[in-house]
mmCIF file of C-alpha atoms in Angstrom:
data_model
loop_
_atom_site.group_PDB
_atom_site.id
_atom_site.type_symbol
_atom_site.label_atom_id
_atom_site.label_comp_id
_atom_site.label_asym_id
_atom_site.label_seq_id
_atom_site.Cartn_x
_atom_site.Cartn_y
_atom_site.Cartn_z
ATOM 1 C CA MET A 1 -60.899 -179.375 -20.805
ATOM 2 C CA ARG A 2 -60.631 -177.168 -17.746
ATOM 3 C CA ILE A 3 -57.529 -175.149 -17.060
ATOM 4 C CA SER A 4 -56.059 -174.287 -13.679
ATOM 5 C CA ARG A 5 -56.067 -170.782 -12.245
ATOM 6 C CA ALA A 6 -52.342 -170.523 -12.869
ATOM 7 C CA GLN A 7 -52.769 -171.482 -16.537
ATOM 8 C CA ARG A 8 -55.620 -169.026 -16.912
ATOM 9 C CA ALA A 9 -53.557 -166.220 -15.330
ATOM 10 C CA GLU A 10 -50.643 -167.083 -17.598
ATOM 11 C CA ASN A 11 -52.954 -167.005 -20.649
ATOM 12 C CA GLU A 12 -54.376 -163.656 -19.565
ATOM 13 C CA ASN A 13 -50.851 -162.248 -19.182
ATOM 14 C CA ARG A 14 -49.921 -163.476 -22.675
ATOM 15 C CA ILE A 15 -53.140 -162.004 -24.073
ATOM 16 C CA ARG A 16 -52.501 -158.637 -22.404
ATOM 17 C CA ALA A 17 -48.902 -158.597 -23.682
ATOM 18 C CA ALA A 18 -50.069 -159.432 -27.204
ATOM 19 C CA MET A 19 -52.799 -156.792 -26.883
ATOM 20 C CA ASP A 20 -50.244 -154.140 -25.919
ATOM 21 C CA ARG A 21 -47.980 -155.095 -28.851
ATOM 22 C CA LEU A 22 -50.808 -154.947 -31.370
ATOM 23 C CA LEU A 23 -52.116 -151.626 -30.073
ATOM 24 C CA ARG A 24 -48.584 -150.185 -30.220
ATOM 25 C CA GLY A 25 -48.563 -151.031 -33.924
ATOM 26 C CA ASP A 26 -46.246 -154.052 -33.696
ATOM 27 C CA ILE A 27 -48.332 -156.175 -36.051
ATOM 28 C CA PRO A 28 -46.902 -159.445 -37.389
ATOM 29 C CA PRO A 29 -46.686 -160.043 -41.151
ATOM 30 C CA GLY A 30 -50.037 -161.162 -42.515
ATOM 31 C CA GLY A 31 -51.877 -160.015 -39.403
ATOM 32 C CA LYS A 32 -54.178 -157.167 -38.513
ATOM 33 C CA CYS A 33 -55.097 -155.388 -35.340
ATOM 34 C CA ASP A 34 -57.988 -157.775 -34.643
ATOM 35 C CA ILE A 35 -59.100 -160.624 -32.386
ATOM 36 C CA LYS A 36 -57.863 -163.314 -34.766
ATOM 37 C CA THR A 37 -54.311 -161.962 -34.695
ATOM 38 C CA LEU A 38 -54.554 -161.347 -30.940
ATOM 39 C CA ALA A 39 -55.492 -164.995 -30.345
ATOM 40 C CA ARG A 40 -52.730 -166.236 -32.635
ATOM 41 C CA GLU A 41 -50.097 -164.009 -30.986
ATOM 42 C CA ALA A 42 -51.187 -165.053 -27.481
ATOM 43 C CA GLY A 43 -51.371 -168.735 -28.393
ATOM 44 C CA VAL A 44 -55.014 -168.989 -27.324
ATOM 45 C CA ASP A 45 -58.001 -170.418 -29.196
ATOM 46 C CA ARG A 46 -59.957 -167.612 -30.825
ATOM 47 C CA THR A 47 -63.320 -168.984 -29.679
ATOM 48 C CA ALA A 48 -62.290 -168.308 -26.064
ATOM 49 C CA PHE A 49 -62.897 -164.580 -26.741
ATOM 50 C CA TYR A 50 -66.608 -164.888 -27.609
ATOM 51 C CA GLY A 51 -69.860 -165.342 -25.704
ATOM 52 C CA THR A 52 -69.502 -166.483 -22.122
ATOM 53 C CA ARG A 53 -66.038 -167.911 -22.727
ATOM 54 C CA PRO A 54 -63.237 -167.102 -20.271
ATOM 55 C CA TYR A 55 -61.569 -164.261 -22.192
ATOM 56 C CA SER A 56 -64.591 -162.364 -23.530
ATOM 57 C CA GLN A 57 -63.870 -159.472 -21.135
ATOM 58 C CA LEU A 58 -60.359 -159.209 -22.639
ATOM 59 C CA ARG A 59 -61.877 -159.055 -26.139
ATOM 60 C CA ALA A 60 -64.153 -156.210 -25.004
ATOM 61 C CA GLU A 61 -61.169 -154.411 -23.451
ATOM 62 C CA PHE A 62 -59.116 -154.869 -26.626
ATOM 63 C CA GLU A 63 -61.911 -153.545 -28.861
ATOM 64 C CA ARG A 64 -62.542 -150.603 -26.505
ATOM 65 C CA ARG A 65 -58.853 -149.634 -26.454
ATOM 66 C CA ARG A 66 -58.549 -150.027 -30.238
ATOM 67 C CA GLN A 67 -61.642 -147.864 -30.783
ATOM 68 C CA ALA A 68 -60.295 -145.207 -28.392
ATOM 69 C CA LEU A 69 -57.046 -145.103 -30.377
ATOM 70 C CA GLN A 70 -58.956 -144.778 -33.639
ATOM 71 C CA GLN A 71 -61.053 -141.917 -32.276
ATOM 72 C CA THR A 72 -57.914 -140.000 -31.342
ATOM 73 C CA GLY A 73 -56.618 -140.519 -34.875
ATOM 74 C CA ASP A 74 -53.944 -143.046 -33.937
ATOM 75 C CA ILE A 75 -54.550 -146.172 -35.983
ATOM 76 C CA PRO A 76 -52.278 -149.026 -34.891
ATOM 77 C CA ASP A 77 -52.769 -151.128 -38.034
ATOM 78 C CA PRO A 78 -50.669 -149.641 -40.876
ATOM 79 C CA ARG A 79 -52.987 -151.103 -43.510
ATOM 80 C CA GLU A 80 -56.031 -149.496 -41.923
ATOM 81 C CA ALA A 81 -54.137 -146.204 -41.690
ATOM 82 C CA GLN A 82 -53.243 -146.522 -45.370
ATOM 83 C CA ILE A 83 -56.876 -147.236 -46.253
ATOM 84 C CA VAL A 84 -58.018 -144.157 -44.312
ATOM 85 C CA ARG A 85 -55.316 -142.035 -45.962
ATOM 86 C CA LEU A 86 -56.166 -143.292 -49.452
ATOM 87 C CA LYS A 87 -59.893 -142.714 -48.931
ATOM 88 C CA ALA A 88 -59.205 -139.132 -47.850
ATOM 89 C CA GLU A 89 -56.888 -138.633 -50.820
ATOM 90 C CA SER A 90 -59.502 -140.104 -53.162
ATOM 91 C CA THR A 91 -62.160 -137.744 -51.806
ATOM 92 C CA LYS A 92 -59.801 -134.789 -52.190
ATOM 93 C CA LEU A 93 -58.971 -135.770 -55.787
ATOM 94 C CA ARG A 94 -62.666 -136.210 -56.661
ATOM 95 C CA GLU A 95 -63.396 -132.717 -55.335
ATOM 96 C CA ARG A 96 -60.477 -131.360 -57.349
ATOM 97 C CA LEU A 97 -61.745 -133.146 -60.461
ATOM 98 C CA THR A 98 -65.215 -131.673 -59.954
ATOM 99 C CA ARG A 99 -63.758 -128.163 -59.624
ATOM 100 C CA SER A 100 -61.642 -128.720 -62.760
ATOM 101 C CA GLU A 101 -64.680 -129.888 -64.719
ATOM 102 C CA GLN A 102 -66.618 -126.814 -63.592
ATOM 103 C CA THR A 103 -63.749 -124.550 -64.667
ATOM 104 C CA ILE A 104 -63.521 -126.293 -68.039
ATOM 105 C CA ASN A 105 -67.266 -125.882 -68.586
ATOM 106 C CA GLU A 106 -67.089 -122.189 -67.668
ATOM 107 C CA LEU A 107 -64.155 -121.649 -70.042
ATOM 108 C CA MET A 108 -65.938 -123.482 -72.856
ATOM 109 C CA ASP A 109 -69.002 -121.257 -72.342
ATOM 110 C CA PHE A 110 -66.767 -118.183 -72.363
ATOM 111 C CA ARG A 111 -65.093 -119.403 -75.572
ATOM 112 C CA ALA A 112 -68.469 -119.937 -77.259
ATOM 113 C CA GLN A 113 -69.612 -116.450 -76.231
ATOM 114 C CA ALA A 114 -66.364 -114.896 -77.448
ATOM 115 C CA LEU A 115 -66.629 -116.670 -80.817
ATOM 116 C CA SER A 116 -70.237 -115.596 -81.278
ATOM 117 C CA ARG A 117 -69.330 -111.996 -80.410
ATOM 118 C CA LEU A 118 -66.429 -112.071 -82.890
ATOM 119 C CA ALA A 119 -68.722 -113.472 -85.578
ATOM 120 C CA ALA A 120 -71.319 -110.757 -84.884
ATOM 121 C CA GLN A 121 -68.625 -108.038 -84.988
ATOM 122 C CA HIS A 122 -67.284 -109.430 -88.262
ATOM 123 C CA GLU A 123 -70.761 -109.404 -89.784
ATOM 124 C CA GLU A 124 -71.244 -105.814 -88.614
ATOM 125 C CA ILE A 125 -67.902 -104.762 -90.149
ATOM 126 C CA VAL A 126 -68.807 -106.420 -93.453
ATOM 127 C CA ARG A 127 -72.222 -104.727 -93.425
ATOM 128 C CA LEU A 128 -70.690 -101.311 -92.659
ATOM 129 C CA ARG A 129 -68.119 -101.722 -95.465
ATOM 130 C CA GLU A 130 -70.837 -102.556 -97.943
ATOM 131 C CA ALA A 131 -72.883 -99.573 -96.764
ATOM 132 C CA ALA A 132 -69.838 -97.304 -97.044
ATOM 133 C CA LEU A 133 -69.243 -98.284 -100.684
ATOM 134 C CA GLY A 134 -72.701 -97.069 -101.641
ATOM 135 C CA THR A 135 -72.388 -93.553 -100.236
ATOM 136 C CA SER A 136 -70.275 -90.763 -101.646
ATOM 137 C CA ARG A 137 -69.970 -88.893 -98.374
ATOM 138 C CA VAL A 138 -67.287 -91.260 -97.134
ATOM 139 C CA SER A 139 -63.861 -90.428 -98.468
ATOM 140 C CA ARG A 140 -61.182 -93.059 -98.750
ATOM 141 C CA LEU A 141 -57.865 -92.590 -97.041
ATOM 142 C CA PRO A 142 -54.780 -93.076 -99.158
ATOM 143 C CA ALA A 143 -53.160 -96.511 -99.007
ATOM 144 C CA PRO A 144 -50.233 -96.763 -96.593
ATOM 145 C CA ARG A 145 -46.767 -96.294 -98.061
ATOM 146 C CA THR A 146 -44.699 -99.360 -98.420
ATOM 147 C CA THR A 147 -41.321 -97.690 -98.707
ATOM 148 C CA ALA A 148 -39.560 -96.520 -95.598
ATOM 149 C CA ILE A 149 -37.869 -93.162 -95.413
ATOM 150 C CA GLY A 150 -34.774 -93.097 -93.267
ATOM 151 C CA THR A 151 -33.722 -95.714 -90.815
ATOM 152 C CA CYS A 152 -36.313 -97.717 -88.974
ATOM 153 C CA SER A 153 -34.156 -98.686 -86.050
#
């Protein structure tokens, strides 16, 4: 069914008003910043925005304006903004997790090296004590006294 010029102009005005509301971020519950919501808000059939239909130039304008807003970092749809924010946060947390895992691996390597050094030092001490028992040139120091003389404060 054909519409008159006045009806078409009225539809275009409603579409432009709905477009402005959506791009400002005034998105109705259950809607997005997309053509489907634009058509519903303007009260126009969605198929009128595609192909050679009468409002395809308005669809192109809407998508161009929405893309320009997204490129400047202003995302009118709060859900899309939340998705972008959560993806960035997820990436940041993954990087942090990777750094933490690297630090843990480095500390575990350090711990293993420290334990092996302590074991080698202990073996060397035991070997030196056994060697010292066999020679008479090493004199033993007297055992420390256990009684205290005077006050220890």
